[in-house]
Short mmCIF file of C-alpha atoms in Angstrom, two decimals:
data_model
loop_
_atom_site.label_atom_id
_atom_site.label_comp_id
_atom_site.label_asym_id
_atom_site.label_seq_id
_atom_site.Cartn_x
_atom_site.Cartn_y
_atom_site.Cartn_z
CA MET Y 1 -0.11 0.07 0.09
CA PHE Y 2 1.37 3.33 -0.83
CA LEU Y 3 0.69 6.05 1.57
CA GLU Y 4 -0.05 9.52 -0.52
CA ARG Y 5 -1.92 11.14 2.34
CA ILE Y 6 -2.27 10.33 6.19
CA CYS Y 7 -4.67 11.58 8.44
CA ILE Y 8 -3.23 12.49 11.71
CA ALA Y 9 -5.81 13.16 14.37
CA THR Y 10 -4.72 14.86 17.72
CA ASP Y 11 -6.27 15.84 20.90
CA GLY Y 12 -3.39 17.55 22.18
CA SER Y 13 -2.13 14.79 24.55
CA ASP Y 14 1.56 13.43 24.74
CA LEU Y 15 0.39 10.29 23.31
CA ALA Y 16 -1.28 12.17 20.45
CA VAL Y 17 2.00 13.91 19.85
CA ARG Y 18 3.76 10.45 19.72
CA ALA Y 19 1.15 9.54 17.28
CA ALA Y 20 1.79 12.42 14.97
CA GLN Y 21 5.50 11.81 14.94
CA MET Y 22 4.96 8.44 13.79
CA GLY Y 23 2.53 9.40 11.19
CA ILE Y 24 4.83 11.93 9.74
CA GLU Y 25 7.63 9.46 9.68
CA LEU Y 26 5.41 7.15 7.51
CA ALA Y 27 4.49 10.28 5.47
CA ARG Y 28 8.06 10.87 4.83
CA SER Y 29 8.26 7.47 3.30
CA GLY Y 30 5.49 8.20 1.10
CA ALA Y 31 4.20 11.31 -0.81
CA GLY Y 32 4.91 13.31 2.34
CA ARG Y 33 1.60 14.81 3.05
CA ILE Y 34 -0.47 15.00 5.91
CA VAL Y 35 -3.81 16.24 7.26
CA ALA Y 36 -3.93 17.18 10.67
CA VAL Y 37 -7.07 17.39 12.40
CA SER Y 38 -8.31 18.42 16.16
CA VAL Y 39 -11.86 18.55 16.55
CA ALA Y 40 -12.80 21.66 18.26
CA GLN Y 41 -15.28 20.03 20.89
CA PRO Y 42 -17.10 22.56 23.20
CA TYR Y 43 -18.43 21.74 26.59
CA PHE Y 44 -21.61 23.12 27.84
CA SER Y 45 -22.66 22.18 31.13
CA MET Y 46 -24.83 23.90 34.00
CA ARG Y 47 -25.18 22.87 37.42
CA ASP Y 48 -28.69 23.28 38.69
CA GLU Y 49 -27.60 25.70 41.41
CA ALA Y 50 -25.90 27.81 38.50
CA ALA Y 51 -26.71 31.60 39.01
CA GLU Y 52 -26.03 32.25 35.41
CA VAL Y 53 -26.09 31.22 31.87
CA PRO Y 54 -22.75 29.66 30.51
CA ASP Y 55 -20.93 31.95 27.88
CA ALA Y 56 -21.60 29.80 24.74
CA GLN Y 57 -19.26 32.43 22.68
CA ALA Y 58 -16.50 32.06 25.18
CA GLU Y 59 -16.68 28.31 24.95
CA LEU Y 60 -16.88 28.20 21.14
CA ILE Y 61 -13.47 30.28 21.08
CA ARG Y 62 -12.02 28.12 23.85
CA ALA Y 63 -12.54 24.85 21.99
CA ARG Y 64 -11.43 26.43 18.66
CA LYS Y 65 -8.35 27.79 20.38
CA ALA Y 66 -7.26 24.42 21.98
CA ALA Y 67 -7.98 22.66 18.49
CA ARG Y 68 -5.76 25.12 16.82
CA ALA Y 69 -3.01 24.70 19.41
CA HIS Y 70 -3.18 20.90 18.86
CA VAL Y 71 -2.74 21.09 14.94
CA ASP Y 72 -0.32 23.57 15.06
CA THR Y 73 1.99 21.33 17.14
CA VAL Y 74 1.59 18.69 14.38
CA ALA Y 75 2.43 21.18 11.61
CA ARG Y 76 5.63 22.34 13.09
CA ILE Y 77 6.49 18.75 13.62
CA ALA Y 78 5.47 17.91 9.91
CA GLN Y 79 7.52 21.20 8.75
CA ALA Y 80 10.76 20.16 10.56
CA SER Y 81 10.44 16.91 8.34
CA HIS Y 82 9.81 18.31 5.34
CA VAL Y 83 6.25 17.05 5.19
CA ASP Y 84 3.43 19.01 3.80
CA CYS Y 85 0.69 19.55 6.27
CA GLU Y 86 -2.76 20.75 5.97
CA ALA Y 87 -4.32 21.77 9.33
CA LEU Y 88 -7.95 21.49 10.13
CA THR Y 89 -10.37 22.22 13.13
CA PRO Y 90 -13.89 21.03 12.55
CA LEU Y 91 -16.45 22.07 15.17
CA SER Y 92 -18.47 19.07 16.54
CA SER Y 93 -19.46 17.46 19.73
CA ALA Y 94 -18.42 14.07 18.07
CA PRO Y 95 -14.91 14.01 17.31
CA GLY Y 96 -15.02 10.16 16.06
CA PRO Y 97 -17.47 10.84 13.11
CA GLU Y 98 -15.73 14.03 12.19
CA ILE Y 99 -12.15 12.43 11.97
CA ILE Y 100 -13.65 9.71 9.54
CA ARG Y 101 -15.30 12.43 7.55
CA VAL Y 102 -12.09 14.52 7.31
CA ALA Y 103 -10.21 11.74 6.33
CA GLU Y 104 -12.60 10.26 3.55
CA GLU Y 105 -12.83 14.27 2.30
CA TYR Y 106 -9.21 14.57 1.80
CA GLY Y 107 -8.75 10.94 0.34
CA CYS Y 108 -6.51 9.89 3.06
CA ASP Y 109 -4.94 6.40 3.03
CA LEU Y 110 -4.55 5.87 6.50
CA ILE Y 111 -5.65 7.65 9.75
CA VAL Y 112 -3.02 7.69 12.61
CA MET Y 113 -3.94 8.56 16.35
CA GLY Y 114 -3.50 7.63 19.95
CA THR Y 115 -5.94 5.50 21.84
CA HIS Y 116 -6.34 7.85 25.04
CA GLY Y 117 -7.07 11.26 25.19
CA PRO Y 118 -7.04 13.95 27.69
CA ASN Y 119 -10.63 14.06 28.25
CA ASP Y 120 -10.75 10.15 29.39
CA ALA Y 121 -11.20 10.35 33.04
CA ASN Y 122 -12.28 6.83 33.47
CA LYS Y 123 -10.12 4.01 31.74
CA LEU Y 124 -13.41 1.94 31.26
CA PHE Y 125 -14.30 4.40 28.61
CA ALA Y 126 -10.80 5.64 27.66
CA GLY Y 127 -10.34 5.63 23.88
CA SER Y 128 -13.89 5.67 22.90
CA VAL Y 129 -13.09 8.21 19.77
CA ALA Y 130 -10.37 5.75 18.78
CA GLN Y 131 -12.68 2.78 19.26
CA HIS Y 132 -15.39 4.71 17.00
CA VAL Y 133 -12.71 5.40 14.46
CA LEU Y 134 -11.57 1.97 14.15
CA ALA Y 135 -14.98 0.48 14.09
CA ASN Y 136 -16.38 2.67 11.55
CA SER Y 137 -13.79 3.83 9.26
CA ALA Y 138 -13.21 2.36 5.94
CA ILE Y 139 -9.89 3.81 5.59
CA PRO Y 140 -7.18 1.79 7.69
CA VAL Y 141 -6.39 2.95 11.19
CA LEU Y 142 -3.10 3.00 13.13
CA LEU Y 143 -3.66 3.23 16.67
CA LEU Y 144 -0.76 4.13 19.12
CA ARG Y 145 -1.32 2.83 22.49
CA ASP Y 146 0.34 4.15 25.63
CA PRO Y 147 3.06 1.32 26.76
CA ARG Y 148 2.08 2.01 30.41
CA ASP Y 149 -1.30 0.79 29.56
CA ALA Y 150 -0.28 -2.56 28.37
CA ALA Y 151 -1.11 -5.45 30.42
CA PRO Y 152 1.93 -7.64 31.28
CA PRO Y 153 2.30 -10.91 29.15
CA ASP Y 154 0.13 -13.73 30.79
CA PHE Y 155 2.64 -16.72 30.95
CA PRO Y 156 2.18 -20.24 32.98
CA GLU Y 157 4.75 -20.59 35.73
CA ALA Y 158 5.86 -23.58 33.66
CA HIS Y 159 6.97 -21.40 30.63
CA LEU Y 160 9.02 -19.46 32.76
CA ALA Y 161 11.90 -21.96 33.77
#
């Protein structure tokens, strides 16, 4: 499989940056083009006792700034590696489908991303965006997992001798 364009999905986490580095290295061996995508994901919530309505405009600005910072990091890594990078920050409350849409729209041959993001407070749900992309993308997906999350090998005692 020849890789002409790679979609690198990033959420700004350390693991996402490592995945971006891997994706950029793969792009260097192919046509040298990537599409960096970070979904601007606003969070709107109100407590029952909240006295005032949250500032929706401020939250949208925050989400867009965060997403822009994430793709800018990937773009700097790509530039240092002489890889063309198009940076996108679509707005959505559901990043998984948006990542797939971008990868399809830009004709990507591979999606590269980390498995755990900064918003995964519970390990049970960690990686749900990556799981969605993996389960629903017709484009091949390369997931980078944090080695600290890997379970040690389960060898029976008899095989250790």
